[in-house]
Coordinates of C-alpha atoms and ligand atoms in Angstrom, one line a residue:
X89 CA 102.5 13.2 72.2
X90 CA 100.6 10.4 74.7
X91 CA 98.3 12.3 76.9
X92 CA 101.1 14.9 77.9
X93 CA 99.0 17.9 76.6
X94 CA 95.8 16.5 78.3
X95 CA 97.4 16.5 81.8
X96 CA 94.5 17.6 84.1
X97 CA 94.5 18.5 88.0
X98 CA 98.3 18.3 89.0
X99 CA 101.0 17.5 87.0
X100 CA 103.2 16.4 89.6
X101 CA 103.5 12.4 90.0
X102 CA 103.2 11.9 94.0
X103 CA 104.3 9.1 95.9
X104 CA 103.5 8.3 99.7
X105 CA 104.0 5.0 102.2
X106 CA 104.5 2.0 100.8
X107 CA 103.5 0.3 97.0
X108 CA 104.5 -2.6 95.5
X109 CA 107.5 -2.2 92.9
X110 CA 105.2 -2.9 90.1
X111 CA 101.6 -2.4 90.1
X112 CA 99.3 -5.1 89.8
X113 CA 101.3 -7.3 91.5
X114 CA 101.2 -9.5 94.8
X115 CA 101.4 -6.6 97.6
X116 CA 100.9 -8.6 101.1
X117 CA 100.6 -7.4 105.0
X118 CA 103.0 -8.8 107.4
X119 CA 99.5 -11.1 108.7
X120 CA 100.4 -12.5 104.6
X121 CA 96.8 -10.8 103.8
X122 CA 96.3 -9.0 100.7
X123 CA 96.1 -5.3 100.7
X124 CA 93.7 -3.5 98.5
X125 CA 94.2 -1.9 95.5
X126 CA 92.6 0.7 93.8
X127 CA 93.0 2.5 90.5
X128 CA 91.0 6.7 91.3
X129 CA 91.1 7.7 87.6
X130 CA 89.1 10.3 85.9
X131 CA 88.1 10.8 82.2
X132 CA 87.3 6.8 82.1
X133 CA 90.7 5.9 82.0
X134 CA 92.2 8.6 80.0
X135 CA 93.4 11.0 82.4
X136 CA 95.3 11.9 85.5
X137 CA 94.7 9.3 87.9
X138 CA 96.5 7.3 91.0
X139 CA 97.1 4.3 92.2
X140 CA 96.0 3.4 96.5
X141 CA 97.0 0.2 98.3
X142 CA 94.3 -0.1 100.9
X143 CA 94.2 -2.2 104.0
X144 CA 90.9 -3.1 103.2
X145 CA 88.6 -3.0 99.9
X146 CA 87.0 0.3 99.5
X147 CA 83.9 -1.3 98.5
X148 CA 82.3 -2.3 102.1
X149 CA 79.0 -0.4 102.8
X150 CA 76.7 -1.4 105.5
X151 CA 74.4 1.0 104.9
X152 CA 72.9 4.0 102.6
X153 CA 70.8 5.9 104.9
X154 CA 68.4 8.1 103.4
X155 CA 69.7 11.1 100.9
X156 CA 69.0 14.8 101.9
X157 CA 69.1 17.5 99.4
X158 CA 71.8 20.2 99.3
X159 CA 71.2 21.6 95.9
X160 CA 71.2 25.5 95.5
X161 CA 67.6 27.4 95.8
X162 CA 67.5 29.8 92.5
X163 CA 66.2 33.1 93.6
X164 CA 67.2 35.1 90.5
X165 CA 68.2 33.0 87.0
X166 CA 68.0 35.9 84.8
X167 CA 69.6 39.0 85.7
X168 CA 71.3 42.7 84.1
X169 CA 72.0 43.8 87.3
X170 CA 75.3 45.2 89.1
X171 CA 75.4 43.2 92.4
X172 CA 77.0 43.3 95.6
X173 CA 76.9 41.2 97.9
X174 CA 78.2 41.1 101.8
X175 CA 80.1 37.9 101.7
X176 CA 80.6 38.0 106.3
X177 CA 76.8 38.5 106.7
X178 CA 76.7 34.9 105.8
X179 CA 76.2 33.3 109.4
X180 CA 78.7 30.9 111.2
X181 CA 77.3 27.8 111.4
X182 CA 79.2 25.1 113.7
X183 CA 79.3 21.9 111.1
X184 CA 81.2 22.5 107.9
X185 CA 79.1 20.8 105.1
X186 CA 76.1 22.9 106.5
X187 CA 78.0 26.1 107.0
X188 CA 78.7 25.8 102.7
X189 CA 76.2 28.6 101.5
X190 CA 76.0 28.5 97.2
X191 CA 75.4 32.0 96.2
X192 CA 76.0 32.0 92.6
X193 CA 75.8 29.2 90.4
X194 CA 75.4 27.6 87.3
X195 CA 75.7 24.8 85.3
X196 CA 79.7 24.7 85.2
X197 CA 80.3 25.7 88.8
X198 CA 79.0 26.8 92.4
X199 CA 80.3 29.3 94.3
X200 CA 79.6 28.7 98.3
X201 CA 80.4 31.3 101.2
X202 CA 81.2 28.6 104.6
X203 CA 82.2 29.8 107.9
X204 CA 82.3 26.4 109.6
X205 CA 82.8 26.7 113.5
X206 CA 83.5 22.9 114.1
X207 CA 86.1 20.2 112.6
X208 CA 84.7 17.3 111.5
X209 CA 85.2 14.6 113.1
X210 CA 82.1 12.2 113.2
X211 CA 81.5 11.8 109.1
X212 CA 84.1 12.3 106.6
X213 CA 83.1 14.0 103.2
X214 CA 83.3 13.4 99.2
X215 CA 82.1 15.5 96.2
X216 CA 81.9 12.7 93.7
X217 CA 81.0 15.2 90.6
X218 CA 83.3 18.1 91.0
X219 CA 86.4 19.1 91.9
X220 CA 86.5 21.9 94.7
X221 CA 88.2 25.0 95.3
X222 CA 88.5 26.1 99.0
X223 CA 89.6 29.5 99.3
X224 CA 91.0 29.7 103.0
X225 CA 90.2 33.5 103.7
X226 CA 90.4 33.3 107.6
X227 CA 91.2 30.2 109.5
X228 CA 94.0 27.4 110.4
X229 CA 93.7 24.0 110.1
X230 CA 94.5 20.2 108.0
X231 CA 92.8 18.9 105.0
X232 CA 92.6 15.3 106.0
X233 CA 92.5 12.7 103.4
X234 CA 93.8 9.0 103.0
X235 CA 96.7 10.7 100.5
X236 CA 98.1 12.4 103.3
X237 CA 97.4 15.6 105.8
X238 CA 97.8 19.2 104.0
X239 CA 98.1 22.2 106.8
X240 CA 96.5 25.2 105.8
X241 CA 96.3 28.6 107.0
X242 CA 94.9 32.2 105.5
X243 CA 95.2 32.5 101.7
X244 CA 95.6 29.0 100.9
X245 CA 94.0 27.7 97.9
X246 CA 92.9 23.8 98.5
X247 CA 92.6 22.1 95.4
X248 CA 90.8 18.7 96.2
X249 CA 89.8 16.5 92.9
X250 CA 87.0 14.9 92.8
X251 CA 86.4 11.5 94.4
X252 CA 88.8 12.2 97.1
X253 CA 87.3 11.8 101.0
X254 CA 87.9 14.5 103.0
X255 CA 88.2 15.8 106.4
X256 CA 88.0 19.2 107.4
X257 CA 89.8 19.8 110.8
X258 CA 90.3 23.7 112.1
X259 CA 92.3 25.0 114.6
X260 CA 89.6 27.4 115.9
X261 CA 86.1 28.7 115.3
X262 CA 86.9 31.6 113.2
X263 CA 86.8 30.7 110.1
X264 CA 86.1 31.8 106.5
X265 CA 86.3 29.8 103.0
X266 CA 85.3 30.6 99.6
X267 CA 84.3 27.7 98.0
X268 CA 84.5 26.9 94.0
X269 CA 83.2 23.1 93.0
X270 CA 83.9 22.8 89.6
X271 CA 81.6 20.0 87.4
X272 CA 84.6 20.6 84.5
X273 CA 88.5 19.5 85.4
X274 CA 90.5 22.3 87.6
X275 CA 93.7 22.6 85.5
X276 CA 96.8 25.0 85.4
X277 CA 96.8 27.3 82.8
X278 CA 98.0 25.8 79.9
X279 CA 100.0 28.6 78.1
X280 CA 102.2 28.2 81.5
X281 CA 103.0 24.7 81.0
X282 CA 105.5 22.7 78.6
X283 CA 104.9 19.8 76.7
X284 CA 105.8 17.3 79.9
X285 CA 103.0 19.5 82.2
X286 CA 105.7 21.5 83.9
X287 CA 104.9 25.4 85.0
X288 CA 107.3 27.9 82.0
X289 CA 109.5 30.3 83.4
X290 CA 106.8 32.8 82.9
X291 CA 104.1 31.3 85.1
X292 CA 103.3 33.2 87.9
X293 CA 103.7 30.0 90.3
X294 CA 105.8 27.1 89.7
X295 CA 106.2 23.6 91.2
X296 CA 107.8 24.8 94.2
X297 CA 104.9 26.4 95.6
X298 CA 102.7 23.8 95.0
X299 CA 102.4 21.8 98.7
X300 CA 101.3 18.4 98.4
X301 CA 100.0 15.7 100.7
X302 CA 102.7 14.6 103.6
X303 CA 102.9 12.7 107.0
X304 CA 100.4 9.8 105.3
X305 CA 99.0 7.7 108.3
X306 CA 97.2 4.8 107.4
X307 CA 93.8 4.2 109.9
X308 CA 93.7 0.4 109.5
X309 CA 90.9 0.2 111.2
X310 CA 87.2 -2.5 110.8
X311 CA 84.0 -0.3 112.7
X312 CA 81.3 2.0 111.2
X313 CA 82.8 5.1 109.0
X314 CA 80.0 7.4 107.3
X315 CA 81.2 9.4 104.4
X316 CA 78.7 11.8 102.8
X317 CA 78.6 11.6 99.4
X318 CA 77.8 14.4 97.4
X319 CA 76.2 14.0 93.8
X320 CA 73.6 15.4 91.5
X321 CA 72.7 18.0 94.6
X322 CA 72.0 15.3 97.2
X323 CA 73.8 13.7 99.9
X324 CA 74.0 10.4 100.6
X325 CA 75.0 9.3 103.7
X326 CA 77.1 5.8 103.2
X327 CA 78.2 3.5 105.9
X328 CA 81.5 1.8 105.5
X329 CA 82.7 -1.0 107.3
X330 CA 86.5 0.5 107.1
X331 CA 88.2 3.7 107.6
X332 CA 88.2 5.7 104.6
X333 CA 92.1 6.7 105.8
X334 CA 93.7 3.4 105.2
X335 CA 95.9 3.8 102.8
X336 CA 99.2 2.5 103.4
X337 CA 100.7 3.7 100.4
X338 CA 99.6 5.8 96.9
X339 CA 101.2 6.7 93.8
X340 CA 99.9 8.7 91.2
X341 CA 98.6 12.5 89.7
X342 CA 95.5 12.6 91.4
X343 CA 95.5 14.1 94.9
X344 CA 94.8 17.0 96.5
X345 CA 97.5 20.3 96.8
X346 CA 97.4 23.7 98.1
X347 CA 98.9 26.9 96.6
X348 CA 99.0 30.0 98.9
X349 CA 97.6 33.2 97.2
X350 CA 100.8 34.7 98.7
X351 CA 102.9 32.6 96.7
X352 CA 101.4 34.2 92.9
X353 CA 104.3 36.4 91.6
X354 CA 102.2 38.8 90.1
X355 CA 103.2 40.0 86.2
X356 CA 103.5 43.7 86.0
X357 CA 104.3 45.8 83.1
X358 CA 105.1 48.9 82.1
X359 CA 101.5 49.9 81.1
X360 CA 98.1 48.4 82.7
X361 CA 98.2 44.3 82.3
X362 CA 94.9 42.8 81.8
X363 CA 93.2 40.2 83.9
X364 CA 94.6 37.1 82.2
X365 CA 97.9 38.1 83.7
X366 CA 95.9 37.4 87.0
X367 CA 95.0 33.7 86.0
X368 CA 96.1 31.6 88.6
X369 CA 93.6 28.3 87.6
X370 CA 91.5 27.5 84.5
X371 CA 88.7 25.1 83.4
X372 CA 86.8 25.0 80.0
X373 CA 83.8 26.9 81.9
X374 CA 85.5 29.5 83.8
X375 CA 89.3 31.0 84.6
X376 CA 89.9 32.2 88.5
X377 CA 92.6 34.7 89.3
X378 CA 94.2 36.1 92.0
X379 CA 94.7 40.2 92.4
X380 CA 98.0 40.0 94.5
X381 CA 99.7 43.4 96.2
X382 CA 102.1 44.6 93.2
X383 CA 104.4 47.5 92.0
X384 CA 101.9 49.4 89.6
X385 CA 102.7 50.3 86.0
X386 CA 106.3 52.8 85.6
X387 CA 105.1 54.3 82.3
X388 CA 105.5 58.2 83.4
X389 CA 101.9 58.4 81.8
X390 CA 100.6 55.3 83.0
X391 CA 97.4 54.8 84.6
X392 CA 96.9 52.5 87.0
X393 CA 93.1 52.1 87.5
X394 CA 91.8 49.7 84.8
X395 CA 90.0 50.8 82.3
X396 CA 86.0 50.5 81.4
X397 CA 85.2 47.1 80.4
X398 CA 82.4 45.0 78.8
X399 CA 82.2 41.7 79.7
X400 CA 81.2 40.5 76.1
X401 CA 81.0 37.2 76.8
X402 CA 81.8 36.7 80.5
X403 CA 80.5 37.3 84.2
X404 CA 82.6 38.8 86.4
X405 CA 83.0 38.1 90.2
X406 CA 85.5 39.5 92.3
X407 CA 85.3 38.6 96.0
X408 CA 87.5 40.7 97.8
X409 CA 90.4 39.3 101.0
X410 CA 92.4 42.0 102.0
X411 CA 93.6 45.6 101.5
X412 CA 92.2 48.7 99.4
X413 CA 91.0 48.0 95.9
X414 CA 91.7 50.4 93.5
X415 CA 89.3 50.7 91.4
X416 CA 86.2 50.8 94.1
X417 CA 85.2 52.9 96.4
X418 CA 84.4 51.3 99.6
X419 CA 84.5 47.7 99.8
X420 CA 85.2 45.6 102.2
X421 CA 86.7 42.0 103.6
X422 CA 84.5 39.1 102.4
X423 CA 82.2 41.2 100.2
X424 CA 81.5 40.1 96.5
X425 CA 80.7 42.2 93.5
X426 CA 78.8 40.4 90.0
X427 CA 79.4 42.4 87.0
X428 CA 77.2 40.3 84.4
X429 CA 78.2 40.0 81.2
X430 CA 76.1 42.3 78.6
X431 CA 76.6 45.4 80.3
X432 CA 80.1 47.4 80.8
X433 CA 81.6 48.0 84.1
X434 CA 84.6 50.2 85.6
X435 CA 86.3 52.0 88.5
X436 CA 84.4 54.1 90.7
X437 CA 84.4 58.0 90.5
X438 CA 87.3 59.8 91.6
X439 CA 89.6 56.4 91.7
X440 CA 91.0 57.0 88.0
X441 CA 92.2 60.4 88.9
X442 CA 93.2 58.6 92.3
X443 CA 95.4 55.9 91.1
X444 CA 97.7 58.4 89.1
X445 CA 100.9 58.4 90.3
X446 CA 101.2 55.8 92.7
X447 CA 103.4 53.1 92.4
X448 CA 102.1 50.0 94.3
X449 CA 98.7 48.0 95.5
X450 CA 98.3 45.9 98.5
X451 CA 94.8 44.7 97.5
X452 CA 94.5 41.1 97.3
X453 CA 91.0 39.0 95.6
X454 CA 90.2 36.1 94.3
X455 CA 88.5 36.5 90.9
X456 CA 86.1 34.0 89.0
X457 CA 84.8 34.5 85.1
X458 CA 82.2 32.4 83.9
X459 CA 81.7 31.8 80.5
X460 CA 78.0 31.0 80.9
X461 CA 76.0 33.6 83.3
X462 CA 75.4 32.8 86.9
X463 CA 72.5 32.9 88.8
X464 CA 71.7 34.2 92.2
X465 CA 70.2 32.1 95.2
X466 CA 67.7 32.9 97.9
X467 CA 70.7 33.2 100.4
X468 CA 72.6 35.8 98.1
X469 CA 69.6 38.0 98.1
X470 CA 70.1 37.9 101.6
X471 CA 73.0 39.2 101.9
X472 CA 72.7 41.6 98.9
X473 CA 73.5 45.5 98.5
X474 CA 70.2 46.3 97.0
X475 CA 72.0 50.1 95.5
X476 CA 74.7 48.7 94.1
X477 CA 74.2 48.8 90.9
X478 CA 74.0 53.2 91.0
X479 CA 77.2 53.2 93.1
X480 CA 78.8 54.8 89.8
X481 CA 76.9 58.0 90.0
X482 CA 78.7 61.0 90.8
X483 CA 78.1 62.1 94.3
Ligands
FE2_873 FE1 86.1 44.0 85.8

């Protein structure tokens, strides 16, 4: 049916400013110039993609200064090891594209720790290979981009595709984001959505928590505008002769959108659900889920602690927000645990017996499974819990 069941990134169509009534089309200013248009599609031309009316072309460089290289030192590529790692004792740094820290990584995704002091507000930003997941663990703030401004705040998931140019702009210094970039398409999961793209009565979100781009202002604006452009694990500092901002109108799928963690309506059951239920985003390379305070399991038997698992075929990363968790026994806010796949994992001693008989959970973490293993970099073994791996062992 078309490309319905290949509907990528957000299946919402978006409009914002001012288009012409049909694309392609004469689309003047009131000075009887031309405005720009631009198709931003992905997959070639096979995929979700939108349309941006510029008040200039896109296409004016003045200058490529020299590239820098951002790509992730590999400390550890082969690992059977149970890790922890202290996600806060990654140091605030005051500019935001060097606060992003990778930790783990592989050939589907990186996972960065950033705790950005400073908005940015000399350079604007792109990722031109993958699509990025900010995690908004502490701090306030706007995602700035020429689709419009997106307000943020704690437990926001920003969902930026790639190509778009962004600003980051925070309301104070304090802040800490967990950062996905995805080389594969970030979709929805697809057993939540119809044959038109729309979120089933059993999806845990729906439509109505997705926030999208508003208050579009169009910076029509000539000067010198550089963007950093990320690809292949260098920079590339570009100069533009126009304001990235100057849209005056878009239409289309492809934008950036935020979903609150707070806004997942967790599935609970009678007896323990497994992690799937969790699944809040999916790609072909990994699934991320969100553990969202719930009402536990009401079988009068029931357990509530999960179960010993092996990860088969899977890592395991759980980096951990807010409230107790469960199944460990001391964790705490921004740390990160790996349980590689190969080996099995479970709760901690004492926390199976624990968990009987209680009837709710306020712990709330963000969990990502790769399908192919991840490696650690030099700044993760810097931050690592070296004993880890024996916290299992009965005191
Ligand atoms: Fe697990």
């Amino acid at each position: 049916m078309f490309h319905l069941l290949k509907l990528e990134l957000m299946p919402i169509y978006h409009t914002l400013g001012s288009i012409p009534s049909k694309r392609h089309t004469i689309f003047r200013k009131a000075d009887g110039s031309l405005y720009a248009e631009e198709l931003v599609s992905t997959h070639g031309f096979s995929s979700a993609y939108s349309l941006v009316y510029h008040c200039h072309p896109p296409t004016i460089v003045k200058e490529i200064r020299e590239p820098y290289d951002v790509s992730p030192k590999i400390a550890r590529d082969r690992h059977l090891k149970h890790t922890s790692l202290k996600g806060f004792k990654v140091a605030p740094k005051a500019d935001y594209l060097e606060s992003r820290t990778p930790i783990l990584v592989n050939a589907d995704l990186h996972i960065s720790l950033a705790a950005p002091q400073r908005s940015m507000t000399d350079y604007f930003y792109k990722n031109s290979q993958a699509d990025e997941v900010v995690f908004v663990h502490e701090g306030k703030g706007s995602l700035l981009t020429g689709y419009g401004c997106l307000p943020f705040g704690p437990g926001d998931y920003l969902v930026i595709p790639r190509g778009t140019i962004y600003q980051m702009h925070f309301e104070e210094i304090n802040n800490r984001l967990f950062i996905v970039e995805s080389f594969d398409p970030i979709l929805t999961p697809k057993r939540y959505r119809n044959e038109f793209g729309q979120l089933m009565e059993h999806s845990p979100y729906c439509e109505r928590d997705i926030r999208k781009p508003q208050d579009l202002q169009t910076f029509d604006q000539k000067g010198d505008f550089e963007v950093r452009i990320k690809k292949q694990g260098l920079i590339y500092p570009y100069v533009y002769g126009s304001h990235p901002f100057d849209f005056v109108g878009w239409d289309g799928y492809h934008y950036p959108w935020a979903l609150s963690i707070h806004d997942f309506m967790p599935i609970t059951g009678k007896l323990h659900q497994p992690p799937p239920i969790h699944q809040t985003f999916e790609t072909h390379a990994f699934v991320l889920c969100s553990f969202c305070p719930r009402m536990y399991d009401y079988h009068p038997q029931a357990i509530p602690a999960p179960y010993n698992h092996s990860n088969v075929d899977s890592d395991e990363v759980l980096y951990y927000v807010d409230g107790d968790f469960m199944s460990r026994k001391s964790v705490e806010r921004g740390q990160i645990t790996l349980h590689p796949g190969g080996i099995p994992h479970g709760p901690h001693p004492g926390t199976v017996e624990k968990s009987i008989g209680q009837t709710k959970t306020d712990e709330l973490a963000v969990m990502i499974d790769p399908f192919r293993p991840l490696m650690l970099t030099e700044e993760a073994l810097a931050i690592e819990d070296p004993d880890y791996y024996k916290s299992w062992m009965e005191n």
